[in-house]
Amino acid sequence: MVRITDRTRITVRRARGPAPAPLPLAVTVPQAGAGAQLKHTFTLAGDGRAYLGPHTGDLSDAATYAAFRRAYDDLKRLTGIEPEILAHDLHPGYLSTQWALERPLRGSLSSTTTRTWPQSPRSTGCGAPSTASPTTAQGLGDDGTLWGGEILVADLSGYRRVGRFATAPLPGGDAAVRHPSRTALGHLLDAEALGTPRPSPGLVRRFTDLLDPAEVSAVRAMVTRRVNCPRASGAGRLFDTAAALLGLADAVGYEGEAAVRLEAAAGTTHAVPLAHKIMRLGGLWVYDSSSTVADLLERRASGEPTPHLAAAFHLTLAHATSGLVARAVEEGAPRTVCLGGGCFANGRLLVEVRRRLRAQGLRVLVGGEVPVGDGGISYGQAAVDSRPGREGEVSGHVPGHSGTGPGDA
């Protein structure tokens, strides 16, 4: 499944034919990437090639998980690759992580989805020089929150986080992925306090009055008591929030459906951006999404049409993303930018972000042969752990590492 946007080919999903056609990847020892939880794929790498397995899907489904294990064994037999190193996500709840930790390998490396900026052969080609990289993929970060919406300065040796989106709770954890209204309530009730006033109770009530009162009460209790409400900064969850607030998606059948509806509503409509603010916090540049959510609610209450607001949301995230990158570059980040994460399968967002980055004189790369979203994570894991000297290591990232040489992050 591919998408052509502004003369750019984006791979959404690899299936028969492309999978398991080999991709170039220099490796020193046979290794594998275990992938993510949703839109799952795995990767086997050896002899200068990487074999990205077929799209598996959501590993929480028992039949899907069994299909993944069969496909992994089949591809090992087909390629003759017996991995000595296996990279996996830090999230202990991911079945791909649990599976990786059970494998009888010489070494097992931990990596976070925030390191999946090299999600295509073109972006891994930027690994020698450091690269500024916005990513939207969600995974457990090294601070215990669910990362996503990150600006990383990275190469194949490690990474340094220099920017991010603000966090908000995900009521019910992974269940919030299929219930965008829960994600929206999390933003409204307990978004990261960055100085922006929260939406007025009246505006919040206009939204909650459209929902099941029992559901609202349960979510309020979860957020207030901070029970099963992991904090996340993922851009995808912000798309869910906007779609829910505009009445486009209360519950969805698959992860990303709310964002698809939001993009469809936006179409080619011209719009004025919503309010947005970038601030400095804890050594990072942070996009305060509360200002955007509050303005979205206010403009909706004033009667602005949904297509205008959907378009305004896309434009706002493009402004916020390019603004975060601009600040990173001003502080010394490289001028090559790799775009990774499922949100960049969104044609409107991709075009808006790329246009603004290019206007800053930056070189912009995006995955073409490998899915830009979670389906490319396993290839990114294998690519990050393919550099010389990884054999026998047990730590997959370099927190706080910085430097000025070509191999520094």
Tab-separated table of C-alpha atoms in Angstrom:
chain	number	residue	atom	x	y	z
A	1	MET	CA	0.000	0.000	0.000
A	2	VAL	CA	1.608	3.252	-1.115
A	3	ARG	CA	0.594	6.873	-1.336
A	4	ILE	CA	1.805	9.537	-3.755
A	5	THR	CA	1.885	12.978	-2.170
A	6	ASP	CA	3.305	15.997	-3.945
A	7	ARG	CA	5.317	13.678	-6.260
A	8	THR	CA	6.659	11.789	-3.230
A	9	ARG	CA	6.051	8.047	-2.828
A	10	ILE	CA	5.207	7.079	0.744
A	11	THR	CA	4.974	3.415	1.723
A	12	VAL	CA	2.114	2.822	4.136
A	13	ARG	CA	2.350	-0.970	4.238
A	14	ARG	CA	4.616	-3.569	2.620
A	15	ALA	CA	2.928	-6.787	1.555
A	16	ARG	CA	3.534	-9.514	-1.040
A	17	GLY	CA	6.136	-8.457	-3.557
A	18	PRO	CA	7.879	-5.714	-1.556
A	19	ALA	CA	8.011	-8.051	1.454
A	20	PRO	CA	10.430	-9.725	1.873
A	21	ALA	CA	12.387	-8.153	-1.010
A	22	PRO	CA	15.825	-7.230	0.408
A	23	LEU	CA	16.903	-3.695	1.208
A	24	PRO	CA	20.514	-2.541	1.570
A	25	LEU	CA	21.892	-2.389	5.127
A	26	ALA	CA	25.521	-2.798	6.134
A	27	VAL	CA	25.709	-5.103	9.149
A	28	THR	CA	28.704	-6.569	10.953
A	29	VAL	CA	26.887	-9.565	12.449
A	30	PRO	CA	23.511	-11.190	11.711
A	31	GLN	CA	20.794	-9.366	13.639
A	32	ALA	CA	17.108	-8.590	13.833
A	33	GLY	CA	14.626	-5.909	14.863
A	34	ALA	CA	11.597	-7.118	16.797
A	35	GLY	CA	9.331	-4.224	15.799
A	36	ALA	CA	6.474	-2.557	17.631
A	37	GLN	CA	3.054	-3.657	18.875
A	38	LEU	CA	0.721	-2.131	16.278
A	39	LYS	CA	1.237	-2.281	12.488
A	40	HIS	CA	3.894	-4.806	13.401
A	41	THR	CA	6.731	-5.987	11.178
A	42	PHE	CA	10.079	-7.618	11.984
A	43	THR	CA	13.416	-7.347	10.184
A	44	LEU	CA	16.244	-9.824	9.636
A	45	ALA	CA	19.595	-8.424	8.521
A	46	GLY	CA	22.820	-10.045	7.350
A	47	ASP	CA	25.363	-10.013	4.523
A	48	GLY	CA	24.666	-6.383	3.681
A	49	ARG	CA	20.933	-6.877	3.305
A	50	ALA	CA	17.849	-6.351	5.438
A	51	TYR	CA	14.693	-8.383	4.950
A	52	LEU	CA	11.649	-6.544	6.236
A	53	GLY	CA	8.942	-9.062	7.006
A	54	PRO	CA	5.321	-8.724	5.903
A	55	HIS	CA	2.811	-6.516	7.665
A	56	THR	CA	1.583	-8.497	10.664
A	57	GLY	CA	-0.804	-6.091	12.390
A	58	ASP	CA	-1.797	-5.796	16.034
A	59	LEU	CA	0.127	-8.341	18.113
A	60	SER	CA	-2.478	-8.268	20.882
A	61	ASP	CA	-4.575	-10.546	18.666
A	62	ALA	CA	-3.571	-14.161	19.387
A	63	ALA	CA	-3.831	-15.274	15.754
A	64	THR	CA	-1.747	-12.300	14.632
A	65	TYR	CA	0.935	-13.020	17.211
A	66	ALA	CA	1.074	-16.650	16.086
A	67	ALA	CA	1.333	-15.518	12.450
A	68	PHE	CA	4.280	-13.286	13.371
A	69	ARG	CA	6.179	-16.166	14.984
A	70	ARG	CA	5.552	-18.416	11.988
A	71	ALA	CA	6.625	-15.691	9.549
A	72	TYR	CA	9.816	-15.070	11.539
A	73	ASP	CA	10.773	-18.753	11.466
A	74	ASP	CA	9.897	-19.007	7.772
A	75	LEU	CA	12.011	-15.969	6.843
A	76	LYS	CA	14.954	-17.285	8.867
A	77	ARG	CA	14.828	-20.513	6.863
A	78	LEU	CA	14.434	-18.634	3.599
A	79	THR	CA	17.342	-16.233	4.186
A	80	GLY	CA	19.583	-18.470	6.275
A	81	ILE	CA	20.042	-15.624	8.788
A	82	GLU	CA	20.414	-16.684	12.428
A	83	PRO	CA	20.518	-13.416	14.430
A	84	GLU	CA	23.151	-12.912	17.095
A	85	ILE	CA	21.736	-9.523	18.132
A	86	LEU	CA	18.078	-8.623	18.518
A	87	ALA	CA	16.916	-5.028	19.022
A	88	HIS	CA	13.581	-4.402	20.698
A	89	ASP	CA	11.455	-1.657	22.191
A	90	LEU	CA	11.814	-0.659	25.835
A	91	HIS	CA	8.072	-1.044	26.471
A	92	PRO	CA	7.657	-4.154	28.671
A	93	GLY	CA	4.020	-4.536	27.649
A	94	TYR	CA	4.763	-4.942	23.951
A	95	LEU	CA	4.517	-8.582	22.922
A	96	SER	CA	7.386	-7.980	20.502
A	97	THR	CA	9.552	-6.966	23.480
A	98	GLN	CA	8.502	-9.994	25.522
A	99	TRP	CA	9.156	-12.254	22.540
A	100	ALA	CA	12.624	-10.727	22.010
A	101	LEU	CA	13.607	-11.171	25.654
A	102	GLU	CA	12.718	-14.849	25.452
A	103	ARG	CA	14.949	-15.506	22.453
A	104	PRO	CA	18.147	-17.517	23.141
A	105	LEU	CA	20.579	-15.002	21.634
A	106	ARG	CA	24.105	-13.969	22.464
A	107	GLY	CA	22.978	-10.397	23.136
A	108	SER	CA	19.645	-8.570	23.297
A	109	LEU	CA	19.667	-4.829	22.787
A	110	SER	CA	17.015	-2.451	24.074
A	111	SER	CA	15.948	0.346	21.765
A	112	THR	CA	13.085	2.828	21.894
A	113	THR	CA	10.747	3.727	19.065
A	114	THR	CA	12.069	7.234	19.389
A	115	ARG	CA	15.229	5.881	17.768
A	116	THR	CA	13.362	4.822	14.644
A	117	TRP	CA	14.183	7.956	12.701
A	118	PRO	CA	16.130	5.813	10.195
A	119	GLN	CA	12.938	4.208	8.840
A	120	SER	CA	14.059	4.062	5.211
A	121	PRO	CA	17.255	3.340	3.249
A	122	ARG	CA	17.494	7.030	2.416
A	123	SER	CA	17.324	8.223	6.013
A	124	THR	CA	19.787	5.622	7.268
A	125	GLY	CA	22.138	7.036	4.674
A	126	CYS	CA	22.189	10.142	6.856
A	127	GLY	CA	23.553	8.174	9.790
A	128	ALA	CA	27.187	9.201	9.446
A	129	PRO	CA	26.547	12.916	9.899
A	130	SER	CA	24.211	13.884	12.704
A	131	THR	CA	20.654	14.520	11.599
A	132	ALA	CA	17.772	16.550	13.004
A	133	SER	CA	14.796	14.228	12.977
A	134	PRO	CA	11.129	14.834	13.870
A	135	THR	CA	9.435	11.534	14.726
A	136	THR	CA	5.828	10.802	15.578
A	137	ALA	CA	6.042	7.084	16.415
A	138	GLN	CA	4.951	6.234	19.949
A	139	GLY	CA	7.001	4.092	22.312
A	140	LEU	CA	8.368	4.049	25.817
A	141	GLY	CA	11.072	6.658	26.317
A	142	ASP	CA	13.938	6.637	28.760
A	143	ASP	CA	12.075	8.990	31.128
A	144	GLY	CA	9.160	6.588	31.634
A	145	THR	CA	6.673	8.477	29.427
A	146	LEU	CA	5.364	7.371	26.043
A	147	TRP	CA	7.407	9.312	23.526
A	148	GLY	CA	6.267	10.623	20.174
A	149	GLY	CA	6.245	14.049	18.600
A	150	GLU	CA	10.028	14.193	19.178
A	151	ILE	CA	12.800	16.264	17.655
A	152	LEU	CA	16.003	14.224	17.841
A	153	VAL	CA	19.578	14.943	16.832
A	154	ALA	CA	20.726	11.473	15.911
A	155	ASP	CA	22.976	9.189	13.950
A	156	LEU	CA	23.590	5.445	13.992
A	157	SER	CA	25.571	5.842	17.232
A	158	GLY	CA	22.814	7.315	19.384
A	159	TYR	CA	20.520	10.283	19.793
A	160	ARG	CA	19.871	13.415	21.763
A	161	ARG	CA	16.319	14.671	22.277
A	162	VAL	CA	16.124	18.428	21.732
A	163	GLY	CA	12.386	19.001	21.372
A	164	ARG	CA	9.010	17.414	21.927
A	165	PHE	CA	5.258	17.911	22.066
A	166	ALA	CA	3.604	18.475	25.438
A	167	THR	CA	2.337	15.405	27.283
A	168	ALA	CA	-1.197	14.418	28.252
A	169	PRO	CA	-2.637	11.310	29.907
A	170	LEU	CA	-4.000	8.361	27.937
A	171	PRO	CA	-6.983	7.190	30.037
A	172	GLY	CA	-7.039	3.426	29.908
A	173	GLY	CA	-3.618	3.183	28.306
A	174	ASP	CA	-3.701	1.384	24.959
A	175	ALA	CA	-7.522	1.354	25.070
A	176	ALA	CA	-7.448	5.098	24.378
A	177	VAL	CA	-6.121	4.349	20.880
A	178	ARG	CA	-9.557	3.023	19.897
A	179	HIS	CA	-11.449	5.698	21.845
A	180	PRO	CA	-10.332	9.168	20.700
A	181	SER	CA	-12.848	10.790	23.035
A	182	ARG	CA	-10.838	9.402	25.964
A	183	THR	CA	-7.676	10.950	24.578
A	184	ALA	CA	-9.489	14.263	24.136
A	185	LEU	CA	-10.713	14.152	27.744
A	186	GLY	CA	-7.158	13.465	28.883
A	187	HIS	CA	-5.977	16.623	27.103
A	188	LEU	CA	-8.834	18.706	28.458
A	189	LEU	CA	-8.506	17.510	32.054
A	190	ASP	CA	-4.773	17.100	32.623
A	191	ALA	CA	-2.600	18.307	29.760
A	192	GLU	CA	0.944	19.227	30.783
A	193	ALA	CA	0.845	22.510	32.704
A	194	LEU	CA	2.940	24.918	30.643
A	195	GLY	CA	1.267	28.184	31.581
A	196	THR	CA	-1.521	28.183	28.999
A	197	PRO	CA	-4.996	28.498	30.576
A	198	ARG	CA	-7.089	25.388	30.054
A	199	PRO	CA	-10.355	25.675	28.099
A	200	SER	CA	-13.198	27.158	30.099
A	201	PRO	CA	-15.540	24.732	31.913
A	202	GLY	CA	-18.316	25.828	29.561
A	203	LEU	CA	-16.384	24.809	26.469
A	204	VAL	CA	-15.400	21.500	28.043
A	205	ARG	CA	-19.015	20.860	28.957
A	206	ARG	CA	-20.133	21.442	25.361
A	207	PHE	CA	-17.923	18.487	24.433
A	208	THR	CA	-18.652	16.171	27.367
A	209	ASP	CA	-22.421	16.657	26.989
A	210	LEU	CA	-22.144	14.767	23.704
A	211	LEU	CA	-20.572	11.727	25.375
A	212	ASP	CA	-21.864	8.914	27.553
A	213	PRO	CA	-22.043	10.372	31.109
A	214	ALA	CA	-20.819	7.104	32.642
A	215	GLU	CA	-17.790	7.107	30.323
A	216	VAL	CA	-16.981	10.732	31.182
A	217	SER	CA	-17.279	9.995	34.901
A	218	ALA	CA	-15.016	6.951	34.647
A	219	VAL	CA	-12.369	8.849	32.663
A	220	ARG	CA	-12.475	11.782	35.092
A	221	ALA	CA	-11.858	9.395	37.978
A	222	MET	CA	-8.958	7.723	36.182
A	223	VAL	CA	-7.326	11.045	35.347
A	224	THR	CA	-7.877	12.527	38.806
A	225	ARG	CA	-6.464	9.453	40.556
A	226	ARG	CA	-3.843	8.914	37.830
A	227	VAL	CA	-4.808	5.262	37.527
A	228	ASN	CA	-3.861	3.568	34.240
A	229	CYS	CA	-3.188	6.963	32.646
A	230	PRO	CA	0.311	6.878	31.156
A	231	ARG	CA	1.461	10.247	29.867
A	232	ALA	CA	2.228	10.521	26.173
A	233	SER	CA	3.502	13.176	23.794
A	234	GLY	CA	2.610	11.409	20.562
A	235	ALA	CA	1.407	13.509	17.630
A	236	GLY	CA	-1.009	10.733	16.687
A	237	ARG	CA	-2.864	11.116	19.938
A	238	LEU	CA	-3.155	14.846	19.298
A	239	PHE	CA	-4.783	14.027	15.951
A	240	ASP	CA	-7.192	11.751	17.859
A	241	THR	CA	-7.996	14.599	20.223
A	242	ALA	CA	-8.729	17.073	17.425
A	243	ALA	CA	-10.901	14.556	15.563
A	244	ALA	CA	-12.908	13.817	18.701
A	245	LEU	CA	-13.377	17.500	19.555
A	246	LEU	CA	-14.674	18.143	16.036
A	247	GLY	CA	-17.146	15.271	16.302
A	248	LEU	CA	-15.395	13.196	13.649
A	249	ALA	CA	-14.451	10.204	15.810
A	250	ASP	CA	-15.670	9.023	19.196
A	251	ALA	CA	-14.606	5.385	18.814
A	252	VAL	CA	-12.665	3.891	15.891
A	253	GLY	CA	-12.056	0.458	14.446
A	254	TYR	CA	-8.309	0.794	13.919
A	255	GLU	CA	-5.420	2.929	15.116
A	256	GLY	CA	-5.100	6.007	12.921
A	257	GLU	CA	-8.707	6.058	11.722
A	258	ALA	CA	-9.433	9.324	13.518
A	259	ALA	CA	-6.474	10.968	11.779
A	260	VAL	CA	-7.676	9.674	8.409
A	261	ARG	CA	-11.080	11.235	9.031
A	262	LEU	CA	-9.498	14.507	10.088
A	263	GLU	CA	-7.366	14.677	6.944
A	264	ALA	CA	-10.396	13.895	4.782
A	265	ALA	CA	-12.370	16.678	6.491
A	266	ALA	CA	-9.549	19.145	5.866
A	267	GLY	CA	-9.283	18.350	2.172
A	268	THR	CA	-7.690	21.280	0.364
A	269	THR	CA	-9.431	23.920	2.474
A	270	HIS	CA	-7.443	27.050	3.195
A	271	ALA	CA	-7.313	28.066	6.842
A	272	VAL	CA	-5.723	30.279	9.449
A	273	PRO	CA	-3.545	28.390	11.994
A	274	LEU	CA	-4.801	27.762	15.495
A	275	ALA	CA	-2.985	29.223	18.471
A	276	HIS	CA	0.320	27.517	19.242
A	277	LYS	CA	3.250	28.204	21.508
A	278	ILE	CA	6.800	26.870	21.765
A	279	MET	CA	8.659	27.268	25.026
A	280	ARG	CA	11.839	26.172	26.739
A	281	LEU	CA	11.476	23.568	29.483
A	282	GLY	CA	14.081	21.339	31.114
A	283	GLY	CA	16.628	21.941	28.380
A	284	LEU	CA	14.144	21.041	25.614
A	285	TRP	CA	11.982	23.040	23.241
A	286	VAL	CA	8.352	22.067	23.896
A	287	TYR	CA	5.246	22.657	21.793
A	288	ASP	CA	2.387	23.612	24.133
A	289	SER	CA	-0.565	21.834	22.526
A	290	SER	CA	-3.017	23.127	25.172
A	291	SER	CA	-3.107	26.483	23.414
A	292	THR	CA	-4.088	24.728	20.181
A	293	VAL	CA	-6.791	22.602	21.817
A	294	ALA	CA	-8.310	25.615	23.598
A	295	ASP	CA	-8.407	27.664	20.376
A	296	LEU	CA	-9.932	24.728	18.479
A	297	LEU	CA	-12.775	24.525	20.994
A	298	GLU	CA	-13.345	28.284	20.969
A	299	ARG	CA	-13.444	28.536	17.187
A	300	ARG	CA	-15.768	25.529	16.982
A	301	ALA	CA	-18.099	27.145	19.543
A	302	SER	CA	-18.138	30.317	17.438
A	303	GLY	CA	-19.506	28.309	14.504
A	304	GLU	CA	-16.417	27.968	12.304
A	305	PRO	CA	-16.973	25.090	9.829
A	306	THR	CA	-15.372	21.737	10.574
A	307	PRO	CA	-13.342	21.614	7.306
A	308	HIS	CA	-11.757	24.987	8.189
A	309	LEU	CA	-10.849	23.795	11.671
A	310	ALA	CA	-9.495	20.454	10.417
A	311	ALA	CA	-7.306	22.310	7.915
A	312	ALA	CA	-6.248	24.796	10.595
A	313	PHE	CA	-5.140	21.917	12.831
A	314	HIS	CA	-2.890	20.447	10.122
A	315	LEU	CA	-1.390	23.857	9.431
A	316	THR	CA	-0.795	24.422	13.148
A	317	LEU	CA	1.099	21.160	13.614
A	318	ALA	CA	3.235	22.030	10.591
A	319	HIS	CA	4.066	25.399	12.142
A	320	ALA	CA	4.844	23.784	15.514
A	321	THR	CA	7.029	21.035	14.017
A	322	SER	CA	8.999	23.362	11.765
A	323	GLY	CA	9.358	25.787	14.668
A	324	LEU	CA	10.861	23.103	16.887
A	325	VAL	CA	13.285	22.092	14.140
A	326	ALA	CA	14.257	25.718	13.531
A	327	ARG	CA	15.192	26.160	17.182
A	328	ALA	CA	17.237	22.950	17.122
A	329	VAL	CA	19.121	24.118	14.025
A	330	GLU	CA	19.759	27.513	15.628
A	331	GLU	CA	21.446	25.653	18.485
A	332	GLY	CA	23.718	23.688	16.163
A	333	ALA	CA	21.663	20.744	14.866
A	334	PRO	CA	22.498	19.600	11.304
A	335	ARG	CA	20.576	20.939	8.335
A	336	THR	CA	19.424	17.515	7.100
A	337	VAL	CA	16.013	16.523	8.455
A	338	CYS	CA	14.448	13.042	8.355
A	339	LEU	CA	10.692	12.800	8.829
A	340	GLY	CA	9.506	9.571	10.473
A	341	GLY	CA	6.331	8.350	12.115
A	342	GLY	CA	2.832	7.411	11.036
A	343	CYS	CA	1.598	11.004	10.969
A	344	PHE	CA	3.772	11.626	7.916
A	345	ALA	CA	1.607	9.234	5.930
A	346	ASN	CA	-0.820	12.156	6.177
A	347	GLY	CA	-0.372	13.925	2.857
A	348	ARG	CA	-1.466	17.338	4.001
A	349	LEU	CA	0.782	17.341	7.058
A	350	LEU	CA	3.766	16.065	5.072
A	351	VAL	CA	3.428	18.769	2.420
A	352	GLU	CA	2.959	21.564	4.975
A	353	VAL	CA	5.895	20.465	7.150
A	354	ARG	CA	8.257	19.886	4.248
A	355	ARG	CA	7.402	23.217	2.658
A	356	ARG	CA	8.278	25.089	5.831
A	357	LEU	CA	11.469	23.163	6.459
A	358	ARG	CA	12.668	23.722	2.911
A	359	ALA	CA	11.893	27.419	3.302
A	360	GLN	CA	14.434	27.358	6.142
A	361	GLY	CA	17.022	26.048	3.675
A	362	LEU	CA	16.981	22.527	5.130
A	363	ARG	CA	17.375	19.218	3.311
A	364	VAL	CA	14.286	17.087	3.988
A	365	LEU	CA	14.140	13.272	3.664
A	366	VAL	CA	11.180	10.943	4.104
A	367	GLY	CA	10.900	7.160	3.812
A	368	GLY	CA	9.974	5.728	0.435
A	369	GLU	CA	10.696	1.987	0.485
A	370	VAL	CA	9.937	1.363	4.168
A	371	PRO	CA	6.710	2.393	5.940
A	372	VAL	CA	7.112	5.764	7.648
A	373	GLY	CA	5.016	4.573	10.618
A	374	ASP	CA	5.237	1.638	13.012
A	375	GLY	CA	5.710	-0.753	10.103
A	376	GLY	CA	9.212	0.663	9.622
A	377	ILE	CA	10.285	0.453	13.246
A	378	SER	CA	11.917	-2.969	12.968
A	379	TYR	CA	14.080	-1.789	10.059
A	380	GLY	CA	15.049	1.278	12.085
A	381	GLN	CA	15.972	-0.915	15.047
A	382	ALA	CA	18.190	-3.095	12.891
A	383	ALA	CA	19.767	-0.060	11.214
A	384	VAL	CA	20.571	1.680	14.506
A	385	ASP	CA	22.201	-1.452	15.856
A	386	SER	CA	24.144	-2.225	12.659
A	387	ARG	CA	27.103	0.042	13.310
A	388	PRO	CA	30.489	-1.560	14.090
A	389	GLY	CA	31.222	-2.481	17.671
A	390	ARG	CA	27.692	-3.343	18.758
A	391	GLU	CA	28.412	-7.021	19.399
A	392	GLY	CA	27.946	-7.953	23.016
A	393	GLU	CA	26.559	-4.591	24.107
A	394	VAL	CA	23.401	-4.602	26.169
A	395	SER	CA	22.363	-0.933	26.097
A	396	GLY	CA	20.659	0.367	23.011
A	397	HIS	CA	20.703	4.143	23.441
A	398	VAL	CA	23.035	6.852	24.583
A	399	PRO	CA	21.106	9.251	26.846
A	400	GLY	CA	22.490	12.758	26.915
A	401	HIS	CA	25.340	11.882	24.528
A	402	SER	CA	26.572	14.837	22.528
A	403	GLY	CA	29.598	15.808	20.486
A	404	THR	CA	30.876	17.495	17.375
A	405	GLY	CA	32.455	14.707	15.323
A	406	PRO	CA	30.774	12.950	12.417
A	407	GLY	CA	29.901	9.949	14.567
A	408	ASP	CA	28.448	11.952	17.422
A	409	ALA	CA	24.737	12.259	18.142
